[in-house]
Every structure is written in structure tokens, then in C-alpha cells.
C-alpha positions as CSV (number, residue, x, y, z in Angstrom):
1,X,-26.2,-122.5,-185.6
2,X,-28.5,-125.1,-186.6
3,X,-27.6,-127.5,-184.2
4,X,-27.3,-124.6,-181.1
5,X,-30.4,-123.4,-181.5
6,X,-32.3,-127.0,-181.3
7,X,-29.9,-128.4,-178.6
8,X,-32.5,-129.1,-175.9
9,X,-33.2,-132.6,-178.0
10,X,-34.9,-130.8,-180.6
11,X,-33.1,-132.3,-183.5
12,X,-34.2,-135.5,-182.3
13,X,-38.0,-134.4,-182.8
14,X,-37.1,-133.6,-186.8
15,X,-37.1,-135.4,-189.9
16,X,-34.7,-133.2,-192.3
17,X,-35.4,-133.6,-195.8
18,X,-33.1,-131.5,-198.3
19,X,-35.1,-129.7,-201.4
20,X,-33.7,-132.1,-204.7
21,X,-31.7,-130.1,-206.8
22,X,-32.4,-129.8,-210.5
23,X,-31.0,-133.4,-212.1
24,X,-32.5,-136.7,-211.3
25,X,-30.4,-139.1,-209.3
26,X,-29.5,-140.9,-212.6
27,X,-28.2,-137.7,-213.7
28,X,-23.9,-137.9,-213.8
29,X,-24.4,-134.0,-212.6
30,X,-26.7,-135.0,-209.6
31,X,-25.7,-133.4,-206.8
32,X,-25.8,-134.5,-202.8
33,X,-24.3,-131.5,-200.9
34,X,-27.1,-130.6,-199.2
35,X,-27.8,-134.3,-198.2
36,X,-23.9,-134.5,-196.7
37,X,-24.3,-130.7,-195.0
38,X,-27.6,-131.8,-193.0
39,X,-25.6,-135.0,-192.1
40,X,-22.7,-133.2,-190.9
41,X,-24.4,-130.9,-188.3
42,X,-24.5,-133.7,-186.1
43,X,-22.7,-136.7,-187.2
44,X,-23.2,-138.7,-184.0
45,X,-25.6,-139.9,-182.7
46,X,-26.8,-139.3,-186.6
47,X,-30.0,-136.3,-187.5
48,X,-32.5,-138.2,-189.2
49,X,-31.4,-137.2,-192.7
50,X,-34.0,-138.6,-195.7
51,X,-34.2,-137.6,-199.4
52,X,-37.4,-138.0,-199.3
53,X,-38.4,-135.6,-201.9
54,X,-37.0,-136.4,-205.4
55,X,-36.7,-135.3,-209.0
56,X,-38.1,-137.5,-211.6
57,X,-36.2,-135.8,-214.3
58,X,-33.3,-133.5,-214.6
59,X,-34.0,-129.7,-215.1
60,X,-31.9,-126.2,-215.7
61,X,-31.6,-124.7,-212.1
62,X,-34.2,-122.5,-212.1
63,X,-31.4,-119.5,-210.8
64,X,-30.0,-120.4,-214.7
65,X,-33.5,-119.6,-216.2
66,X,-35.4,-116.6,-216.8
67,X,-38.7,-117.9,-216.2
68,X,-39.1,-119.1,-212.5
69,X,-41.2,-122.5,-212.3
70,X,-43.9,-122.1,-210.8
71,X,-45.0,-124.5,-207.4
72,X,-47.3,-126.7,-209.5
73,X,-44.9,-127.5,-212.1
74,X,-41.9,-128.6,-209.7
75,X,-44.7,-130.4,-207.8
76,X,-45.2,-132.1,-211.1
77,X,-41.5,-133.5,-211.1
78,X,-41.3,-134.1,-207.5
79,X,-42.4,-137.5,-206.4
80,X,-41.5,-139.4,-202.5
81,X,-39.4,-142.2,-202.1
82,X,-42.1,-144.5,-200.3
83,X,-40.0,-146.7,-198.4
84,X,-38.5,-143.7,-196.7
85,X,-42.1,-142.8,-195.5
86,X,-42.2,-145.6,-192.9
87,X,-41.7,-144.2,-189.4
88,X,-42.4,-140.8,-190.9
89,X,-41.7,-138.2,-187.7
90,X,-44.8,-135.8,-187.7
91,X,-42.5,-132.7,-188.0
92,X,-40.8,-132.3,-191.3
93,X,-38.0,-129.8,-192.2
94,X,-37.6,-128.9,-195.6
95,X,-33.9,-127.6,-196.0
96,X,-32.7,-125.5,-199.0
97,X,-29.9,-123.4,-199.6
98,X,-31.5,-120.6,-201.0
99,X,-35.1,-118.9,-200.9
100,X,-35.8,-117.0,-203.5
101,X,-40.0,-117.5,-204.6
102,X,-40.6,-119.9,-202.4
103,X,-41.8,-122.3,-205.2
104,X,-39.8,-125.2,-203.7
105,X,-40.4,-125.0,-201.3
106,X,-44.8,-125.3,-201.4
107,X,-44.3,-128.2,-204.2
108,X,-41.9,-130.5,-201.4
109,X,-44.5,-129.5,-199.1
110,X,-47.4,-130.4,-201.0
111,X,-45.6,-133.8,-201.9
112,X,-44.9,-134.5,-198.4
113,X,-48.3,-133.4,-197.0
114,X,-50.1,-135.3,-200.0
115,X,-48.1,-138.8,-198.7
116,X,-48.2,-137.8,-195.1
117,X,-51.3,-136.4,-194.3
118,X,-51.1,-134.5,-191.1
119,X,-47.8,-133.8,-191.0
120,X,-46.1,-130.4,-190.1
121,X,-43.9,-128.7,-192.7
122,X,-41.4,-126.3,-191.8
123,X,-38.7,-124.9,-194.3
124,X,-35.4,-124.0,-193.6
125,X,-33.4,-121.7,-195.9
126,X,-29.7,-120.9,-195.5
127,X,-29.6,-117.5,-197.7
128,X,-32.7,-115.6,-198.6
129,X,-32.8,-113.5,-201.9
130,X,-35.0,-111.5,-202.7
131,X,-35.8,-110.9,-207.2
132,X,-36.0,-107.7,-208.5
133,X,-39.5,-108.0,-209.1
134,X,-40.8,-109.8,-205.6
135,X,-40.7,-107.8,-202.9
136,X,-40.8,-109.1,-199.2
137,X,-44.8,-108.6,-198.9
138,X,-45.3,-110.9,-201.8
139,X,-44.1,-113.7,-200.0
140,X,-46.6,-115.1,-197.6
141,X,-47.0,-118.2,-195.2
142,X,-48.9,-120.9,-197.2
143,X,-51.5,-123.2,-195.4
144,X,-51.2,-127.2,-196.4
């Protein structure tokens, strides 16, 4: 659906970068799928697919907690991989699996925008859910 709905070239106008999931790279649980899913919706000629966005340290999923981080404190273990900044596309598409707060979401964004200044974030999410105690007028658009 992805790939239909940008066919006109769009794809070639984005830089997809994948939310990190909780463990660090070093981490034996680390975890790639959503790094291999991006990659597969066009395989050839290939999306421009970067983890830019990392963990610094591993973390209980926040869907296993029952405290949700908040933005600030996943901005605090998010850090970008500088090397992947060169040639930085001014759109950026943050890609997650699931939206639940939203707090991912504005701490990639805030990494990326702090690194990149000027660049446009969009977020992508595959399944929205909505928490028992959130309702959909507490989620907002967020200015960077």
C-alpha cells in the first residue's frame, strides 16, 4: 500500500528511517524487522532505507511496562548515526509499527530535527492503538 500510494516517484523523494526498538545494536535480542520490511517494499532499484535513529542502551518495550516513557526520556537514549547524515534527503519518514502515545515518535523527530535542522518529519505507523486512558483528542500534531 506503501509503495501504491507513492508510485509517481515519490519514494524516491524519502529518506525512511525505522523507530529503534528497545535493545541496543549490541544487544543479542536486537531486533531489525522493521529495517528488512522498509527494504522489502521496493527491493529494486532500493528505498533509501537508514537506521538513523539509534538506541544507546537496551530497554523493556515500553508495550511490557506500565509506565509509558515519556518523549524526553527516549530522546535521552536516542542518539544519530553521523555518517548516515551525509546526503540527508530534506523529507524524513519515521516508520513504526505501532502508535500508541506518540512518544517515539517526537523523541526520533527531535533527534533528527536537532542534527538536521530544516528537515521535514513525517511519521508513518502501520497499526494505531489507542490506551485506555488517551483518547483520540489527546493526540495532537507537534511542531519541530
Amino acid at each position: 500500500m506503501f509503495r501504491a500510494a507513492l508510485a509517481d516517484g515519490g519514494l524516491d523523494q524519502l529518506r525512511s528511517v525505522p523507530i529503534p526498538p528497545s535493545k541496543a545494536r549490541r544487544d543479542r535480542l536486537y531486533d531489525d524487522r522493521m529495517v528488512r520490511m522498509l527494504r522489502a517494499i521496493r527491493p529494486a532499484p532500493p528505498l533509501d532505507v537508514r537506521e538513523l535513529v539509534v538506541q544507546t542502551e537496551s530497554t523493556v518495550p515500553a508495550h511490557e511496562r506500565d509506565d509509558r516513557p515519556a518523549p524526553g526520556d527516549i530522546e535521552a537514549l536516542y542518539r544519530t548515526e553521523g555518517t548516515l547524515l551525509d546526503g540527508c534527503r530534506p523529507t524524513v519518514v519515521v516508520v513504526d509499527d505501532t502508535l500508541t502515545t506518540g512518544a517515539h515518535f517526537r523523541a526520533a523527530a527531535s533527534v533528527i530535527v536537532r542534527a538536521r535542522p530544516g528537515a521535514t518529519v513525517i511519521g508513518l505507523f502501520l497499526v494505531r492503538r489507542v490506551p485506555d486512558s488517551a483518547g483520540l483528542d489527546d493526540i495532537e500534531a507537534v511542531d519541530f
